[in-house]
PDB file of C-alpha atoms in Angstrom:
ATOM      1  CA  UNK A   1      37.181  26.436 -65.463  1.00  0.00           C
ATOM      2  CA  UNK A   2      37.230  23.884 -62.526  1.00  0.00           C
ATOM      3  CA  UNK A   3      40.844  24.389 -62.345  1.00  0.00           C
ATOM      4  CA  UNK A   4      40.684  27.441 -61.322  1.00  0.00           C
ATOM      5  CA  UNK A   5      38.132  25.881 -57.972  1.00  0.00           C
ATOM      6  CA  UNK A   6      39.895  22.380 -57.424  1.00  0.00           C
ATOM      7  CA  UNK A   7      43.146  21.141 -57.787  1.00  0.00           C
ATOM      8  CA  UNK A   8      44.282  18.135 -59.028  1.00  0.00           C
ATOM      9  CA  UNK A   9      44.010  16.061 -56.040  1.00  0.00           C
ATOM     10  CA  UNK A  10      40.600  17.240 -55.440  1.00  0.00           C
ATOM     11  CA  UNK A  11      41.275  19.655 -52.802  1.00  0.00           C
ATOM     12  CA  UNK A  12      40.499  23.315 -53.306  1.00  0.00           C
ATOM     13  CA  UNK A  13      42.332  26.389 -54.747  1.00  0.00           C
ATOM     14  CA  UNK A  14      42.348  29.742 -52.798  1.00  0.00           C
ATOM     15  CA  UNK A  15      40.131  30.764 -55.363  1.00  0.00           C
ATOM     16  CA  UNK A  16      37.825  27.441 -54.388  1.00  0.00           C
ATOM     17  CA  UNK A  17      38.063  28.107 -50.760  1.00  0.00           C
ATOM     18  CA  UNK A  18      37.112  31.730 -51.257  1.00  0.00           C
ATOM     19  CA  UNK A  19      34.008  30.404 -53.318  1.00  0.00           C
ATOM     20  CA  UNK A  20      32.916  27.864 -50.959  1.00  0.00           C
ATOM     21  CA  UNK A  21      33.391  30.048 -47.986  1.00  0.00           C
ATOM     22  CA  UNK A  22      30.741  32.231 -49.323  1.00  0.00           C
ATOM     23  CA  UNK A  23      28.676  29.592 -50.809  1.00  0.00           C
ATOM     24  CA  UNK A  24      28.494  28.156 -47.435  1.00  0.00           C
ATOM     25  CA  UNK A  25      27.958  31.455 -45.756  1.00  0.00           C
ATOM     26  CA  UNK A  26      25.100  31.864 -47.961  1.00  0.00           C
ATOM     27  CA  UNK A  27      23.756  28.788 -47.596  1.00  0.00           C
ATOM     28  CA  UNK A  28      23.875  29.077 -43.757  1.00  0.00           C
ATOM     29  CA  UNK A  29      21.528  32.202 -44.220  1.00  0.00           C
ATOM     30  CA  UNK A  30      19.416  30.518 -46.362  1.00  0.00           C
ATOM     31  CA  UNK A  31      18.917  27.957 -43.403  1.00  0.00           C
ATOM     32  CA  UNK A  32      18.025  30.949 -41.239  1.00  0.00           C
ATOM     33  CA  UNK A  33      15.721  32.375 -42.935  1.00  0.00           C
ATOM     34  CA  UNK A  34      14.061  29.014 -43.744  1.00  0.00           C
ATOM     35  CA  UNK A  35      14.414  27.437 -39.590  1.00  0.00           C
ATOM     36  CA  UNK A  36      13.706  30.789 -37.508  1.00  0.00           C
ATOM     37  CA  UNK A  37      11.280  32.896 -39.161  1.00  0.00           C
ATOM     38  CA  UNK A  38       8.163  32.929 -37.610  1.00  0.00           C
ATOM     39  CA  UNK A  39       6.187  30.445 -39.532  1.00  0.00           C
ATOM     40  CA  UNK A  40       3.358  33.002 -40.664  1.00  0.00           C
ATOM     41  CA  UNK A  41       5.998  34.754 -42.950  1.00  0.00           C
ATOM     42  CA  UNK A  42       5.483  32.596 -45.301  1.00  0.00           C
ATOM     43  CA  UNK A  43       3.084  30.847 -47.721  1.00  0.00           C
ATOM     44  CA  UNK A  44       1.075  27.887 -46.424  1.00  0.00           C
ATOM     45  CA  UNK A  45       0.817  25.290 -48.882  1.00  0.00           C
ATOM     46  CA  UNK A  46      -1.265  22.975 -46.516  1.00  0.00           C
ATOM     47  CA  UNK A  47      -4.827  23.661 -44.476  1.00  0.00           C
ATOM     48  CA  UNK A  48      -4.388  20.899 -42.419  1.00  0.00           C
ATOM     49  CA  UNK A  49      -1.851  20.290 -38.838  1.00  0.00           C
ATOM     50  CA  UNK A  50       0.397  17.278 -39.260  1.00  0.00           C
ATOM     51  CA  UNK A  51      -0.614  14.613 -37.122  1.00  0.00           C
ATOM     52  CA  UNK A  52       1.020  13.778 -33.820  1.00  0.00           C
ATOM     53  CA  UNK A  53       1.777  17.564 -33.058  1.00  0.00           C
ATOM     54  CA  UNK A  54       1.645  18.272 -29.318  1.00  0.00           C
ATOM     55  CA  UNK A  55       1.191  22.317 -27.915  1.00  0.00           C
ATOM     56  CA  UNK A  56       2.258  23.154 -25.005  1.00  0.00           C
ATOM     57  CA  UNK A  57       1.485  26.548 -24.123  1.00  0.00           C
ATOM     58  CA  UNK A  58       3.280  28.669 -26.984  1.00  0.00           C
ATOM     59  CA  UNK A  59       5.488  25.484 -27.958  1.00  0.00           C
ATOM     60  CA  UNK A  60       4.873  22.988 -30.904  1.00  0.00           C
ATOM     61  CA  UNK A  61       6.325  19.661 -30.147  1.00  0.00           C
ATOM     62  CA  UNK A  62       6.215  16.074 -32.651  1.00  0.00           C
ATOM     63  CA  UNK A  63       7.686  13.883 -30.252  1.00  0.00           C
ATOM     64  CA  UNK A  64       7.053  11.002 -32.343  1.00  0.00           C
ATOM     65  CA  UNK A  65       9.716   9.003 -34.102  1.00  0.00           C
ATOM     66  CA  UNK A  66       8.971   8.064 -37.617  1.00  0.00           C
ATOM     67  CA  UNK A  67       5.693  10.076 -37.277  1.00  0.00           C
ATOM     68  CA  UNK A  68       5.174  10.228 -40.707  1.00  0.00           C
ATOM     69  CA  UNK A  69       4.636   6.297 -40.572  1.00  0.00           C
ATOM     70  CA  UNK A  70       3.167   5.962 -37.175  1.00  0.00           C
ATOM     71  CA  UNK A  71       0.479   8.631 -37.934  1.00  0.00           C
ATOM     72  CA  UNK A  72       0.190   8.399 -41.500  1.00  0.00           C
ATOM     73  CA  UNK A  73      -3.674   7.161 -40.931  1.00  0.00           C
ATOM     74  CA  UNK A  74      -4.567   9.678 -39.783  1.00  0.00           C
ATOM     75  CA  UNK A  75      -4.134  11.864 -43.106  1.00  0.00           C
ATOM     76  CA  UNK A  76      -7.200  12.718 -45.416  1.00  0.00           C
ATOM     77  CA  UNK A  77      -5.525  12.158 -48.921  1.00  0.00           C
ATOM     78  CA  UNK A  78      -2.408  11.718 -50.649  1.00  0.00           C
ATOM     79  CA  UNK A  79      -1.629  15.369 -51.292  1.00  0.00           C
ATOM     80  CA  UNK A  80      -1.485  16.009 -47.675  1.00  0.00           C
ATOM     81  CA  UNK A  81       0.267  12.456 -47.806  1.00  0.00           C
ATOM     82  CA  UNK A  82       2.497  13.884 -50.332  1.00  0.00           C
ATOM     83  CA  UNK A  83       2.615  16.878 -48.880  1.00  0.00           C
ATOM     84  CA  UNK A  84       4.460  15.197 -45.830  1.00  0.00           C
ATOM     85  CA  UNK A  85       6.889  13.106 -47.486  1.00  0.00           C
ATOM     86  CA  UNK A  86       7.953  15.844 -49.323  1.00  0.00           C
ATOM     87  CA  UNK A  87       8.460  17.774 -46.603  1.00  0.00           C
ATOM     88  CA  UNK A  88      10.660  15.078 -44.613  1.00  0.00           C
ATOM     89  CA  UNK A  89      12.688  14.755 -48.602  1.00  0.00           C
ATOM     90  CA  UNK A  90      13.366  18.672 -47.683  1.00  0.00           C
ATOM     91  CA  UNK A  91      14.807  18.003 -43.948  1.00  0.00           C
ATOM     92  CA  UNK A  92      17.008  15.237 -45.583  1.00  0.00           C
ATOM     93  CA  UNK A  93      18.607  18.281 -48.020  1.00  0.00           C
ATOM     94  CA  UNK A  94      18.265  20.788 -45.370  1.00  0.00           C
ATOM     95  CA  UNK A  95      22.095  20.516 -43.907  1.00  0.00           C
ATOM     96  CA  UNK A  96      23.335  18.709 -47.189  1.00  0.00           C
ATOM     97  CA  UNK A  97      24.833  21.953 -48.876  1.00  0.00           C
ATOM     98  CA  UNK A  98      26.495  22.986 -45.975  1.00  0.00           C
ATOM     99  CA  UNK A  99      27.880  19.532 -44.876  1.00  0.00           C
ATOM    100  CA  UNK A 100      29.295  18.880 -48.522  1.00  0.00           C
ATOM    101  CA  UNK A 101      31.058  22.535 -48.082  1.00  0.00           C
ATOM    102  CA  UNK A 102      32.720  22.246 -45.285  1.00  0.00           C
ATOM    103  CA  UNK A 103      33.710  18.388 -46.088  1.00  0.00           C
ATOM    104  CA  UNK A 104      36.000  20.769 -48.928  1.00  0.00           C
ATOM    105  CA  UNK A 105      36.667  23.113 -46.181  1.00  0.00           C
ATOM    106  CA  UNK A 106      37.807  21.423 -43.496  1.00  0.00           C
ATOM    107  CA  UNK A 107      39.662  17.623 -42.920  1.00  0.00           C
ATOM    108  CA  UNK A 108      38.259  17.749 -39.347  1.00  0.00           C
ATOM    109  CA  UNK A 109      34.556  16.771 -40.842  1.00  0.00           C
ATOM    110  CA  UNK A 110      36.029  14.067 -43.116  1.00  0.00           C
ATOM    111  CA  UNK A 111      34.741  11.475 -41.114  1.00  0.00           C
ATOM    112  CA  UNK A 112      31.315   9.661 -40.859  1.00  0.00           C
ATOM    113  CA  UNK A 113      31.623   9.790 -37.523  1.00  0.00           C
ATOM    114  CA  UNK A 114      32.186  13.883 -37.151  1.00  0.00           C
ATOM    115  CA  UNK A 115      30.081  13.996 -40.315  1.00  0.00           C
ATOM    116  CA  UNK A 116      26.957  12.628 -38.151  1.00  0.00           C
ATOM    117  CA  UNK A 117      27.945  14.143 -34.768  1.00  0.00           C
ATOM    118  CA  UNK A 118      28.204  17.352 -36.547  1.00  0.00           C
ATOM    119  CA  UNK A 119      25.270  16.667 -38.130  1.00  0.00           C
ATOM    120  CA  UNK A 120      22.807  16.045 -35.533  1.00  0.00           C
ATOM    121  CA  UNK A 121      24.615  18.764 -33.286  1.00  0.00           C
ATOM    122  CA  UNK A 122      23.386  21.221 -36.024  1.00  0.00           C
ATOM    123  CA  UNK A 123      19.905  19.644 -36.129  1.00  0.00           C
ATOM    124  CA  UNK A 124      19.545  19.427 -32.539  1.00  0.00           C
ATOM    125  CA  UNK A 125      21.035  23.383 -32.396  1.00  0.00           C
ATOM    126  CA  UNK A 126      18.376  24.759 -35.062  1.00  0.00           C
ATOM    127  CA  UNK A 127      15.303  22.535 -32.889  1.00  0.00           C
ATOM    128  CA  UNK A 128      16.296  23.661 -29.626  1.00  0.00           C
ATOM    129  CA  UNK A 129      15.993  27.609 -31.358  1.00  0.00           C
ATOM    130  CA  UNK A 130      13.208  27.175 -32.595  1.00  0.00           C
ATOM    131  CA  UNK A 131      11.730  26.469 -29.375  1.00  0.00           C
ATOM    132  CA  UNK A 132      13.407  29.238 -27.695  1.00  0.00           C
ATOM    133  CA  UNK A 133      11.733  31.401 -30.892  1.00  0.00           C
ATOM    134  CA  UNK A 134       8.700  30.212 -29.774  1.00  0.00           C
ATOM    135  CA  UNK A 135       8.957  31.172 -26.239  1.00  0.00           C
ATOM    136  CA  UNK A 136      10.202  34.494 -26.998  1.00  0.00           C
ATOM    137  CA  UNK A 137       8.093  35.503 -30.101  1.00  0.00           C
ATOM    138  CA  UNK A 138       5.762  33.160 -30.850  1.00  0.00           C
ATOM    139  CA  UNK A 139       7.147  31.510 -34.404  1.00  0.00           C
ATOM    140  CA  UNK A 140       4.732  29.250 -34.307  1.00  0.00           C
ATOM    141  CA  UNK A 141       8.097  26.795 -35.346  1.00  0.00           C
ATOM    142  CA  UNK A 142       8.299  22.871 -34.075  1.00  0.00           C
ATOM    143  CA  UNK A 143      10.333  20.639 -32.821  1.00  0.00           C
ATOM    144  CA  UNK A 144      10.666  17.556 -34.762  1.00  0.00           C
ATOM    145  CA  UNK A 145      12.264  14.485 -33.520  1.00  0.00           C
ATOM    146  CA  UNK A 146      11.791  13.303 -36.797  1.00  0.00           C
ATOM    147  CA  UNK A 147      14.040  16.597 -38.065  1.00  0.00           C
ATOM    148  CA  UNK A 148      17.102  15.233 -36.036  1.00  0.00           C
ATOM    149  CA  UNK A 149      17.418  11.785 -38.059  1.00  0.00           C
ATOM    150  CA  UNK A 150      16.545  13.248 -41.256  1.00  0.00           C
ATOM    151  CA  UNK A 151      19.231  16.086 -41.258  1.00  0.00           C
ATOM    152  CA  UNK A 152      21.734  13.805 -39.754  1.00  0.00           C
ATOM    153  CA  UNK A 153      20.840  11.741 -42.828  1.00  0.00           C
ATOM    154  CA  UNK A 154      21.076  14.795 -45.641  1.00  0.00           C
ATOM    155  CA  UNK A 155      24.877  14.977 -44.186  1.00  0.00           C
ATOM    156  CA  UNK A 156      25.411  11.549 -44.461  1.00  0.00           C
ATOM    157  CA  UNK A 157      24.515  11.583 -48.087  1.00  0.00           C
ATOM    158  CA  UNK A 158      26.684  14.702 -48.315  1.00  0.00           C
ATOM    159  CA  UNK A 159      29.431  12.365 -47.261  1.00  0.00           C
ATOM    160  CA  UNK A 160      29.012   9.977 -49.599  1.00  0.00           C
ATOM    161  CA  UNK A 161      28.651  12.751 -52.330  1.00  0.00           C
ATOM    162  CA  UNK A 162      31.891  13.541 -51.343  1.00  0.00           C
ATOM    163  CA  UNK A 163      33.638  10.271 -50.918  1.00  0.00           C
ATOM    164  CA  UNK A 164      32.944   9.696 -54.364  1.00  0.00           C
ATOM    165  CA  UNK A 165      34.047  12.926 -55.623  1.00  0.00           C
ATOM    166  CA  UNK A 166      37.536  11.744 -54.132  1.00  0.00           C
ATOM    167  CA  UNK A 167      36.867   8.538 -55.510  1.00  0.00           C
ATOM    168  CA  UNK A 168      36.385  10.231 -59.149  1.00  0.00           C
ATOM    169  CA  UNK A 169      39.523  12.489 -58.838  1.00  0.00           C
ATOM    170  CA  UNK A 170      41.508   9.838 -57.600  1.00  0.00           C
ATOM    171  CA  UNK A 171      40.681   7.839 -60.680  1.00  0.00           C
ATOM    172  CA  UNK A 172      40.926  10.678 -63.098  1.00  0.00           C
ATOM    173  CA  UNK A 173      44.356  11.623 -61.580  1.00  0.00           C
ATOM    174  CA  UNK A 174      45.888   7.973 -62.005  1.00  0.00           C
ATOM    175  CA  UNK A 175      44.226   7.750 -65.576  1.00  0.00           C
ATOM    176  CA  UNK A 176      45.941  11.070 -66.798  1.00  0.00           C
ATOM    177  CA  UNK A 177      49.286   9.931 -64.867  1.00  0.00           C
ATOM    178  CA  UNK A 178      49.312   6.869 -66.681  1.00  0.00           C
ATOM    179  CA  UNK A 179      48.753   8.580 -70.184  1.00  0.00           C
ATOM    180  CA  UNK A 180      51.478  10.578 -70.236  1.00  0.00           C
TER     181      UNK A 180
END
């Protein structure tokens, strides 16, 4: 079955390409839906306003680096604690799909270095709308600074998903050469 999505040197099929195309197509309006909706579409799983959140006029603003840290005091128990970490865990996945498909899809990402300018230049893309959301319709979305590093970070690790996925079909290509 996965030789019909990869060939033997790890690259992908027509077949694959097709696939990941629309996997990553899907994926990308996934991260629509989840980044530009206004906010009150969906189900609040917290009563409380993170810490360190600045409001000017109709925009929401957390300026601070490593807020989570720096402002952690001020939270009233570890499920909003939890709450928090778990939902900086979900800005480190946020890009991760996407990065890891077009790492298959195209050599020109298949670099840390474009891997984290891409990265952040898709962070600092979906940040920047969300602010423009809020001007326009009020989304009630924020800005993060703290969303920059951490989906920079999900497509590092996306990177290193993938450098061992060469790694492994490297491997399993000289293995079966050598068998024969």
């Amino acid at each position: 079955m996965i030789k019909a999505f990869l060939q033997k040197n790890g690259e992908l099929t027509p077949l694959g390409r097709r696939w990941a195309k629309i996997m990553a197509g899907a994926y990308a309006l996934a991260i629509v839906c989840m980044c530009f909706l206004p906010q009150s579409w969906y189900p609040q799983y917290k009563d409380f306003e993170t810490p360190g959140i600045v409001q000017i006029g109709r925009l929401y603003l957390l300026p601070t680096p490593f807020n989570s840290i720096i402002n952690g005091d001020k939270v009233d128990s570890l499920y909003e604690l939890w709450l928090i970490i778990l939902q900086n865990l979900t800005n480190i996945f946020l890009l991760y799909p996407l990065v890891l498909a077009f790492l298959f899809l195209s050599e020109k990402w298949r670099s840390l270095r474009a891997v984290m300018r891409y990265s952040f230049g898709l962070s600092l893309f979906i940040e920047c709308t969300q602010l423009l959301l809020d001007l326009l319709i009020n989304a009630e979305r924020v800005f993060e600074v703290d969303d920059l590093w951490t989906n920079t970070l999900g497509g590092v690790l996306a990177y290193g998903t993938y450098l061992l996925d060469r790694k492994s079909t490297r491997l399993n290509s000289s293995h079966s050469d050598r068998s024969r």
